[in-house]
RNA sequence: GCUAAAUAGCUCAGUUGGUUAGAGCACCUGACUGUUAAUCAGGGGGUCGUAGGUUCGAGUCCUACUUUGGGCGCCA
């Protein structure tokens, strides 16, 4: 049995050969004495046209095979240089393997994403979602390849944790429904992780360069296009690396992934470019070929916003976070990704390294068009006394993080890391503007079906 | 919390409240010798989101609720 991806890869060598294909019917255009089937076999984004005629014994049956049905086709591979498609299959035998009912909801027409969200198990059979999830898979592979080539060690940090996620958002409790934490499964309150960072930092003190790539969970009641309750993050951590090294690594990684999907998924990317976001490929190429991403301090970014002449709903302030409208202004002003670094310490996490001014920390956010904050990173506070002071200021329960502080007690060093939101990356790469459409079965507040 | 919407399986019309609820696609039947979101003719398919209310009369107006989209904050 042949695979469609191989037929497309080397058309000429299959000319006039007999082939066997199996897959799912996308469209069936039956006429009086012949008909055409669009067949997807899952191995490539493209479909193949199968031509069948009334010489086949089950011609009438074939005419009535509906969308979604699985079939097996034996036939001859024929090059068609004058047609829309490079080749087609002239069927000698078409066997219905799995029938599809009259009520199959996916039609050969445009569907709204809202409707398809109700059918996450069927929407992957559409062009859009087939392309999205192939990009998702390829981008994940690109990330592992990138880090592997650089000698990073891939660390699997725990999903269940007793660390109550200092400052990184609301947590989901994990429980066997015991009323008393002491008699519950772990004998204490435990949660789904909101980040792998605290757990991976100690690994950087042993392997030097490490990364995690796994799910994170946040019980925030956020209902936006770029927030989900369950999402995946890539969190590298590098010993003997400062904030500049961190930003360099982010930039190199983002460019590598863009280059990888443009090279390896041309069909999917062309589809997004024509049907999802016109100019997507140009936009990504501009990022890929840019000499360096813009780097601007938080202070200078606020100045820029203040002097922009734009009347923002939220007034930009030196000590405060950037609003979404500010992020959008910055990415469109610089027409591409922007690093904002040296953030006010009071709006950032306790582990970020205090700068000499005593006011800011060595943190950087990468803002991109489409996804907003794609990456959040920082140089970590490696000085034991400064870190403990900061934890005191924030009234943190030091006992539960004593193990983490050990990394500063025993051979601590300058180190940095970041978290890259995988779904936001996919949105950035595809132009799909809702996080619910780049996760297989998205979980958001009030929505955990399937 | 703000805002918009909910009519056939899907996408949508439906006039200042007025007879029997409309189209395209999908499905079924038929026509068609190269279609490619095929085309053409015909057919079946509706508790107009739910519950109240106003009215002689409600898909249409009012109230509440549910669900969905968009926006804001949180962040990745």
Coordinates of C-alpha atoms (C1' of nucleotides) in Angstrom, one line a residue:
Chain A
X1 CA 0.0 0.0 0.0
X2 CA 1.3 3.4 -0.9
X3 CA 1.2 6.6 1.1
X4 CA 0.1 9.9 -0.5
X5 CA 3.1 11.8 0.9
X6 CA 5.4 9.5 -1.1
X7 CA 3.4 9.9 -4.3
X8 CA 3.6 13.7 -4.0
X9 CA 7.3 13.6 -3.2
X10 CA 8.3 11.7 -6.4
X11 CA 5.4 11.9 -8.9
X12 CA 7.3 10.9 -12.0
X13 CA 8.6 7.6 -10.6
X14 CA 5.0 6.4 -10.1
X15 CA 3.8 7.2 -13.6
X16 CA 1.4 4.6 -14.9
X17 CA 2.2 2.3 -12.0
X18 CA -0.5 0.4 -10.0
X19 CA -1.0 1.8 -6.5
X20 CA -3.2 1.0 -3.5
X21 CA -4.3 3.9 -1.3
X22 CA -6.6 4.0 1.8
X23 CA -8.0 7.1 3.4
X24 CA -11.1 9.2 4.0
X25 CA -13.4 10.6 1.4
X26 CA -13.5 14.4 1.4
X27 CA -15.8 15.0 -1.6
X28 CA -17.5 12.8 -4.2
X29 CA -18.7 14.3 -7.5
X30 CA -20.7 11.6 -9.2
X31 CA -21.9 12.0 -12.8
X32 CA -23.7 9.6 -15.1
X33 CA -20.9 7.4 -16.2
X34 CA -18.0 8.4 -14.1
X35 CA -17.2 10.4 -11.0
X36 CA -14.4 12.0 -8.9
X37 CA -13.4 11.4 -5.3
X38 CA -11.2 13.7 -3.3
X39 CA -9.2 11.4 -1.0
X40 CA -7.2 12.3 2.1
X41 CA -5.0 9.6 3.5
X42 CA -3.6 11.6 6.5
X43 CA 0.0 11.5 5.5
X44 CA 0.0 14.9 3.8
X45 CA -2.1 18.0 3.7
X46 CA -3.0 17.4 0.1
X47 CA -5.8 15.2 -1.3
X48 CA -5.7 13.1 -4.4
X49 CA -8.4 12.9 -7.0
X50 CA -9.6 9.4 -7.7
X51 CA -11.4 8.9 -11.0
X52 CA -13.9 6.0 -11.3
X53 CA -16.2 5.0 -14.1
X54 CA -19.2 2.8 -14.8
X55 CA -17.0 -0.2 -15.8
X56 CA -16.5 -0.9 -12.1
X57 CA -18.9 -3.5 -10.8
X58 CA -20.0 -1.5 -7.8
X59 CA -20.2 1.8 -9.7
X60 CA -23.6 2.8 -8.3
X61 CA -22.4 2.1 -4.7
X62 CA -19.3 4.2 -5.2
X63 CA -21.4 7.1 -6.5
X64 CA -23.1 7.2 -3.1
X65 CA -20.2 7.0 -0.8
X66 CA -20.5 10.0 1.4
X67 CA -18.0 12.5 3.0
X68 CA -16.1 11.1 5.9
X69 CA -16.3 7.4 4.8
X70 CA -13.1 5.4 4.8
X71 CA -12.2 3.6 1.5
X72 CA -9.5 1.6 -0.1
X73 CA -8.6 2.4 -3.8
X74 CA -6.6 0.2 -6.2
X75 CA -5.8 1.9 -9.5
X76 CA -3.3 3.4 -11.9
X77 CA -1.3 6.4 -11.1
X78 CA -1.6 8.9 -14.0
X79 CA 0.3 12.1 -14.4
X80 CA -2.0 15.0 -15.4
X81 CA 0.3 18.0 -16.2
X82 CA -2.6 20.0 -17.7
X83 CA -5.0 19.7 -14.7
X84 CA -5.2 21.5 -11.4
X85 CA -3.5 18.6 -9.7
X86 CA -0.2 17.0 -10.7
X87 CA -1.6 13.5 -10.9
X88 CA -4.7 11.4 -10.2
X89 CA -5.7 7.8 -9.6
X90 CA -7.8 5.9 -12.2
X91 CA -9.6 3.5 -10.1
X92 CA -9.8 -0.2 -10.8
X93 CA -11.3 -1.1 -7.5
X94 CA -12.9 1.0 -4.8
X95 CA -13.9 -0.7 -1.5
X96 CA -16.0 1.0 1.1
X97 CA -14.3 0.2 4.5
X98 CA -16.2 2.4 7.0
X99 CA -19.5 4.0 6.0
X100 CA -20.3 7.6 7.0
X101 CA -23.9 8.5 7.9
X102 CA -26.2 11.0 6.1
X103 CA -25.8 13.3 9.2
X104 CA -22.0 13.6 8.9
X105 CA -21.6 17.3 9.9
X106 CA -18.4 18.2 7.9
X107 CA -19.4 19.4 4.4
X108 CA -17.2 20.3 1.5
X109 CA -17.7 24.0 2.3
X110 CA -16.6 26.6 4.7
X111 CA -17.6 26.1 8.4
X112 CA -17.3 28.6 11.2
X113 CA -14.6 27.9 13.8
X114 CA -17.3 28.3 16.5
X115 CA -19.3 25.4 15.1
X116 CA -16.2 23.2 14.6
X117 CA -15.2 23.9 18.2
X118 CA -18.3 21.8 19.2
X119 CA -16.8 18.9 17.2
X120 CA -13.1 18.8 18.2
X121 CA -13.0 15.1 17.3
X122 CA -14.2 15.7 13.7
X123 CA -12.8 19.1 12.9
X124 CA -9.3 17.7 12.4
X125 CA -10.6 16.3 9.1
X126 CA -11.0 19.8 7.7
X127 CA -8.1 21.5 5.9
X128 CA -7.7 24.2 8.5
X129 CA -7.4 22.0 11.5
X130 CA -5.4 19.3 9.6
X131 CA -2.9 22.1 8.8
X132 CA -2.9 23.5 12.4
X133 CA -2.2 20.3 14.1
X134 CA 0.4 19.2 11.6
X135 CA 2.2 22.5 12.2
X136 CA 1.8 21.9 15.9
X137 CA 3.5 18.6 15.6
X138 CA 6.3 19.9 13.3
X139 CA 6.9 22.9 15.6
X140 CA 7.3 20.6 18.6
X141 CA 9.8 18.5 16.7
X142 CA 11.7 21.6 15.6
X143 CA 11.9 22.7 19.3
X144 CA 13.3 19.4 20.4
X145 CA 15.7 19.3 17.5
X146 CA 16.9 22.8 18.2
X147 CA 17.7 22.1 21.8
X148 CA 19.1 18.7 21.1
X149 CA 21.5 20.1 18.6
X150 CA 22.6 22.6 21.2
X151 CA 23.2 19.9 23.8
X152 CA 20.4 20.8 26.1
X153 CA 19.0 18.1 28.3
X154 CA 15.2 17.5 28.2
X155 CA 13.8 17.3 31.7
X156 CA 10.3 16.1 32.7
X157 CA 9.2 18.1 35.6
X158 CA 6.2 17.0 37.7
X159 CA 2.6 17.7 36.8
X160 CA 1.4 17.3 40.4
X161 CA 3.2 19.6 42.9
X162 CA 2.9 20.8 46.5
X163 CA 4.5 24.1 45.4
X164 CA 1.7 26.6 45.5
X165 CA 3.1 28.4 42.5
X166 CA 4.3 31.7 44.0
X167 CA 2.9 34.5 41.9
X168 CA 2.1 32.5 38.7
X169 CA -1.6 32.5 39.0
X170 CA -4.5 30.5 40.4
X171 CA -4.0 26.8 40.9
X172 CA -6.2 23.7 40.4
X173 CA -6.3 21.4 43.4
X174 CA -5.6 17.7 43.0
X175 CA -7.6 15.6 45.4
X176 CA -9.3 12.3 45.9
X177 CA -12.1 14.4 47.4
X178 CA -11.1 13.9 51.0
X179 CA -12.4 16.7 53.2
X180 CA -9.2 16.9 55.2
X181 CA -5.9 17.6 53.4
X182 CA -4.1 15.5 56.1
X183 CA -6.0 12.4 55.1
X184 CA -6.1 13.1 51.4
X185 CA -3.9 11.1 49.1
X186 CA -0.6 13.0 49.6
X187 CA -1.4 14.1 53.1
X188 CA -1.4 17.7 52.2
X189 CA -2.8 20.2 49.6
X190 CA -1.4 19.5 46.2
X191 CA -2.0 21.2 42.8
X192 CA -1.5 20.9 39.1
X193 CA 1.7 22.7 38.1
X194 CA 1.5 26.2 36.7
X195 CA 5.2 26.1 35.6
X196 CA 8.1 23.7 35.5
X197 CA 10.6 26.4 36.1
X198 CA 11.3 26.1 39.9
X199 CA 11.7 22.3 39.4
X200 CA 14.0 22.6 36.4
X201 CA 16.4 25.2 37.8
X202 CA 18.2 22.6 40.0
X203 CA 18.7 20.5 36.9
X204 CA 20.5 23.5 35.3
X205 CA 22.9 23.3 38.2
X206 CA 23.8 19.8 37.2
X207 CA 23.4 19.6 33.4
X208 CA 24.1 23.3 32.7
X209 CA 21.6 23.7 29.8
X210 CA 18.2 22.1 30.2
X211 CA 14.6 22.6 29.1
X212 CA 11.1 21.4 29.9
X213 CA 8.3 20.9 27.3
X214 CA 5.1 20.0 28.9
X215 CA 1.6 21.0 30.1
X216 CA 0.8 23.7 32.6
X217 CA -2.5 24.5 34.3
X218 CA -4.0 27.8 35.4
X219 CA -7.4 28.2 37.1
X220 CA -7.6 31.9 36.0
X221 CA -11.1 33.0 35.0
X222 CA -9.6 34.4 31.8
X223 CA -11.9 34.5 28.7
X224 CA -9.7 35.7 25.9
X225 CA -8.4 34.5 22.6
X226 CA -4.9 33.8 24.0
X227 CA -5.6 32.2 27.4
X228 CA -6.5 28.5 28.1
X229 CA -6.7 26.6 31.4
X230 CA -4.4 23.9 30.1
X231 CA -1.6 24.8 27.8
X232 CA 2.0 23.7 26.9
X233 CA 5.2 25.6 27.7
X234 CA 8.8 25.3 26.7
X235 CA 11.0 26.4 29.6
X236 CA 14.7 26.4 29.0
X237 CA 17.1 27.2 31.9
X238 CA 20.8 28.0 31.3
X239 CA 23.6 28.1 33.8
X240 CA 26.3 30.8 33.4
X241 CA 23.9 32.8 31.2
X242 CA 22.7 36.4 31.8
X243 CA 19.8 38.3 30.5
X244 CA 21.4 39.1 27.1
X245 CA 22.2 35.4 26.6
X246 CA 18.6 34.6 27.4
X247 CA 17.2 37.1 24.8
X248 CA 19.7 35.8 22.3
X249 CA 18.5 32.3 22.9
X250 CA 14.8 33.3 22.6
X251 CA 15.5 35.0 19.3
X252 CA 17.5 32.1 17.9
X253 CA 14.8 29.6 18.9
X254 CA 11.9 31.6 17.4
X255 CA 13.8 32.1 14.1
X256 CA 14.7 28.4 14.0
X257 CA 11.1 27.3 14.4
X258 CA 9.9 29.8 11.7
X259 CA 12.6 28.6 9.3
X260 CA 11.7 25.0 10.1
X261 CA 8.0 25.2 9.4
X262 CA 8.4 27.3 6.3
X263 CA 10.8 24.8 4.9
X264 CA 9.0 21.6 6.0
X265 CA 5.3 22.6 5.8
X266 CA 5.0 24.6 2.6
X267 CA 1.5 23.4 1.7
X268 CA 0.1 24.1 5.2
X269 CA 1.8 27.5 5.3
X270 CA 0.5 28.4 1.8
X271 CA -3.0 27.5 3.0
X272 CA -2.7 29.8 6.0
X273 CA -1.3 32.5 3.8
X274 CA -4.3 32.4 1.4
X275 CA -7.2 31.5 3.8
X276 CA -6.3 32.6 7.3
X277 CA -3.9 35.6 7.2
X278 CA -3.0 37.2 3.9
X279 CA 0.7 38.1 3.9
X280 CA 1.5 35.6 6.7
X281 CA 4.6 34.1 4.9
X282 CA 6.0 37.6 4.2
X283 CA 5.5 38.5 7.9
X284 CA 7.3 35.4 9.1
X285 CA 10.1 35.8 6.5
X286 CA 10.6 39.4 7.7
X287 CA 11.0 38.1 11.3
X288 CA 13.3 35.3 10.1
X289 CA 15.5 37.6 8.1
X290 CA 15.6 40.5 10.6
X291 CA 19.1 41.3 11.8
X292 CA 18.0 41.4 15.4
X293 CA 14.7 41.8 17.4
X294 CA 14.2 45.2 18.8
X295 CA 15.2 45.4 22.5
X296 CA 13.8 48.2 24.6
X297 CA 13.8 48.8 28.4
X298 CA 10.4 49.0 30.1
X299 CA 11.3 52.6 31.0
X300 CA 12.0 53.5 27.4
X301 CA 8.9 51.6 26.2
X302 CA 6.7 53.7 28.6
X303 CA 8.4 56.9 27.2
X304 CA 7.7 55.8 23.7
X305 CA 4.0 55.1 24.5
X306 CA 3.7 58.5 26.3
X307 CA 5.2 60.3 23.4
X308 CA 3.3 58.4 20.7
X309 CA 0.4 60.8 20.6
X310 CA -2.0 57.9 20.9
X311 CA -4.7 58.3 23.4
X312 CA -4.7 55.0 25.3
X313 CA -7.5 53.7 27.5
X314 CA -4.9 52.8 30.0
X315 CA -2.3 55.5 30.7
X316 CA 1.2 54.1 30.4
X317 CA 3.1 54.3 33.7
X318 CA 6.7 53.6 34.7
X319 CA 5.9 51.3 37.6
X320 CA 3.2 49.3 35.9
X321 CA 2.5 46.5 33.5
X322 CA 1.8 47.1 29.8
X323 CA -1.8 46.8 28.7
X324 CA -2.8 44.8 25.6
X325 CA -3.2 48.0 23.7
X326 CA 0.3 49.0 24.6
X327 CA 1.7 45.7 23.4
X328 CA -0.1 46.0 20.2
X329 CA 1.2 49.5 19.7
X330 CA 4.8 48.4 20.3
X331 CA 4.7 45.4 17.9
X332 CA 3.1 47.5 15.2
X333 CA 5.4 50.5 15.8
X334 CA 8.4 48.3 15.3
X335 CA 6.6 46.0 12.8
X336 CA 7.8 42.8 14.4
X337 CA 8.8 41.1 17.6
X338 CA 9.9 43.3 20.5
X339 CA 11.8 42.5 23.7
X340 CA 10.8 44.6 26.6
X341 CA 13.4 44.2 29.5
X342 CA 14.3 45.6 32.9
X343 CA 10.8 45.5 34.4
X344 CA 9.7 47.2 37.6
X345 CA 10.4 44.6 40.4
X346 CA 7.0 45.0 42.1
X347 CA 5.1 43.5 39.1
X348 CA 7.4 40.6 38.5
X349 CA 8.2 37.3 40.3
X350 CA 10.4 36.9 43.3
X351 CA 13.1 34.9 41.7
X352 CA 14.0 37.6 39.1
X353 CA 17.4 39.2 39.5
X354 CA 17.4 42.7 41.1
X355 CA 19.2 45.2 39.0
X356 CA 21.8 47.7 40.5
X357 CA 19.2 50.5 40.4
X358 CA 17.2 48.6 43.1
X359 CA 14.0 49.3 41.2
X360 CA 14.0 46.9 38.3
X361 CA 14.7 43.3 37.6
X362 CA 16.5 41.6 34.8
X363 CA 13.4 40.3 33.1
X364 CA 12.4 40.3 29.4
X365 CA 9.1 39.7 27.7
X366 CA 9.0 39.0 24.0
X367 CA 5.9 40.7 22.4
X368 CA 4.8 39.5 19.0
X369 CA 2.0 40.5 16.6
X370 CA -1.0 38.0 16.9
X371 CA -0.1 36.4 20.2
X372 CA 1.0 39.3 22.4
X373 CA 3.3 38.1 25.1
X374 CA 4.9 35.0 23.5
X375 CA 7.8 34.6 25.9
X376 CA 8.5 35.7 29.5
X377 CA 12.0 35.2 30.8
X378 CA 14.6 36.5 33.2
X379 CA 18.0 36.3 34.7
X380 CA 17.5 34.5 38.1
X381 CA 18.5 36.0 41.4
X382 CA 21.5 33.9 42.3
X383 CA 22.6 35.9 45.4
X384 CA 21.3 34.0 48.4
X385 CA 20.9 37.1 50.7
X386 CA 19.1 39.1 48.0
X387 CA 16.8 36.3 47.2
X388 CA 15.9 35.6 50.9
X389 CA 15.3 39.4 51.4
X390 CA 12.9 39.4 48.5
X391 CA 11.1 36.4 49.8
X392 CA 10.8 38.1 53.2
X393 CA 9.4 41.3 51.6
X394 CA 6.7 39.2 49.9
X395 CA 5.9 37.3 53.1
X396 CA 6.5 34.0 51.3
X397 CA 6.4 30.7 53.2
X398 CA 10.1 29.9 52.9
X399 CA 9.9 26.4 54.3
X400 CA 8.1 25.0 51.2
X401 CA 10.7 26.5 48.9
X402 CA 13.8 25.7 51.0
X403 CA 14.8 23.1 48.5
X404 CA 14.7 25.7 45.7
X405 CA 16.9 28.1 47.8
X406 CA 19.4 25.3 48.1
X407 CA 20.5 25.9 44.5
X408 CA 21.9 29.2 45.8
X409 CA 23.4 27.7 48.9
X410 CA 25.4 25.0 47.1
X411 CA 27.3 26.2 44.0
X412 CA 24.8 28.8 42.8
X413 CA 25.7 30.7 39.7
X414 CA 24.4 33.3 37.3
X415 CA 21.7 31.6 35.3
X416 CA 18.7 32.6 33.2
X417 CA 15.7 31.0 31.6
X418 CA 12.4 31.7 29.9
X419 CA 8.9 30.3 29.3
X420 CA 7.6 30.2 25.7
X421 CA 3.8 29.6 25.3
X422 CA 3.5 26.8 22.8
X423 CA 0.0 27.6 21.7
X424 CA 0.8 31.3 21.3
X425 CA 3.7 30.2 19.1
X426 CA 1.3 28.2 16.9
X427 CA -1.0 31.2 16.7
X428 CA 1.9 33.3 15.7
X429 CA 3.0 30.8 13.0
X430 CA -0.4 30.1 11.5
X431 CA -2.3 33.4 11.9
X432 CA -5.1 31.5 13.7
X433 CA -6.2 34.0 16.2
X434 CA -8.0 31.9 18.9
X435 CA -6.1 29.6 21.3
X436 CA -9.1 27.3 21.3
X437 CA -8.3 26.5 17.6
X438 CA -4.7 25.4 18.2
X439 CA -5.4 22.9 21.0
X440 CA -6.8 19.5 20.3
X441 CA -9.5 19.6 23.0
X442 CA -9.2 23.1 24.5
X443 CA -10.0 23.6 28.2
X444 CA -11.2 27.1 29.2
X445 CA -13.4 28.4 32.0
X446 CA -16.8 26.5 31.9
X447 CA -15.6 24.3 29.0
X448 CA -14.2 20.8 29.6
X449 CA -16.3 18.7 27.3
X450 CA -14.9 15.6 25.5
Chain B
rG1 C1' -18.0 43.0 34.9
rC2 C1' -19.0 45.4 29.5
rU3 C1' -21.0 44.4 24.6
rA4 C1' -23.3 41.7 20.5
rA5 C1' -25.8 37.5 19.1
rA6 C1' -29.1 32.8 19.3
rU7 C1' -34.4 31.0 13.1
rA8 C1' -33.6 23.7 9.1
rG9 C1' -27.6 19.5 10.1
rC10 C1' -24.4 24.2 8.4
rU11 C1' -24.3 29.6 6.7
rC12 C1' -27.8 33.2 6.8
rA13 C1' -32.5 36.4 5.1
rG14 C1' -37.1 37.4 7.6
rU15 C1' -39.8 45.0 6.5
rU16 C1' -43.4 49.7 11.4
rG17 C1' -45.9 43.1 15.4
rG18 C1' -50.3 40.6 10.8
rU19 C1' -52.3 34.7 6.5
rU20 C1' -49.3 28.4 5.6
rA21 C1' -41.5 30.2 8.0
rG22 C1' -37.5 31.5 3.2
rA23 C1' -32.7 30.8 0.4
rG24 C1' -27.9 28.5 -0.5
rC25 C1' -25.1 24.3 1.0
rA26 C1' -25.7 19.2 3.1
rC27 C1' -29.0 14.7 2.6
rC28 C1' -32.6 11.7 -0.8
rU29 C1' -34.6 11.1 -6.2
rG30 C1' -33.6 12.3 -11.2
rA31 C1' -30.5 14.7 -15.4
rC32 C1' -25.5 15.3 -17.1
rU33 C1' -18.9 12.2 -21.1
rG34 C1' -13.6 15.6 -17.1
rU35 C1' -15.7 17.4 -12.4
rU36 C1' -12.5 19.7 -8.7
rA37 C1' -16.7 24.0 -2.8
rA38 C1' -19.2 20.7 -10.2
rU39 C1' -23.9 22.2 -12.4
rC40 C1' -29.4 21.7 -13.3
rA41 C1' -34.6 20.0 -11.8
rG42 C1' -37.5 18.0 -7.8
rG43 C1' -38.2 16.2 -2.6
rG44 C1' -38.0 15.5 2.8
rG45 C1' -36.3 18.4 6.9
rG46 C1' -38.4 24.0 11.8
rU47 C1' -41.4 23.7 19.6
rC48 C1' -37.6 30.5 15.6
rG49 C1' -32.1 29.1 22.7
rU50 C1' -35.3 28.3 27.5
rA51 C1' -39.1 30.3 30.8
rG52 C1' -42.4 34.0 31.8
rG53 C1' -44.9 38.7 30.1
rU54 C1' -47.4 42.6 26.8
rU55 C1' -51.0 42.1 22.6
rC56 C1' -57.0 40.4 19.1
rG57 C1' -52.3 38.5 17.2
rA58 C1' -45.0 37.6 18.7
rG59 C1' -39.5 34.7 14.9
rU60 C1' -40.2 40.3 15.6
rC61 C1' -41.6 44.1 21.7
rC62 C1' -40.4 43.5 27.4
rU63 C1' -38.0 40.7 31.7
rA64 C1' -35.0 36.8 33.6
rC65 C1' -32.0 32.7 32.6
rU66 C1' -28.7 29.6 29.4
rU67 C1' -25.1 29.3 25.6
rU68 C1' -21.8 31.5 22.1
rG69 C1' -18.7 35.5 19.9
rG70 C1' -16.0 40.0 20.8
rG71 C1' -13.6 43.4 24.5
rC72 C1' -11.0 44.2 29.5
rG73 C1' -7.9 42.4 33.5
rC74 C1' -4.6 38.2 34.8
rC75 C1' -0.4 35.7 32.0
rA76 C1' 2.4 32.0 28.5

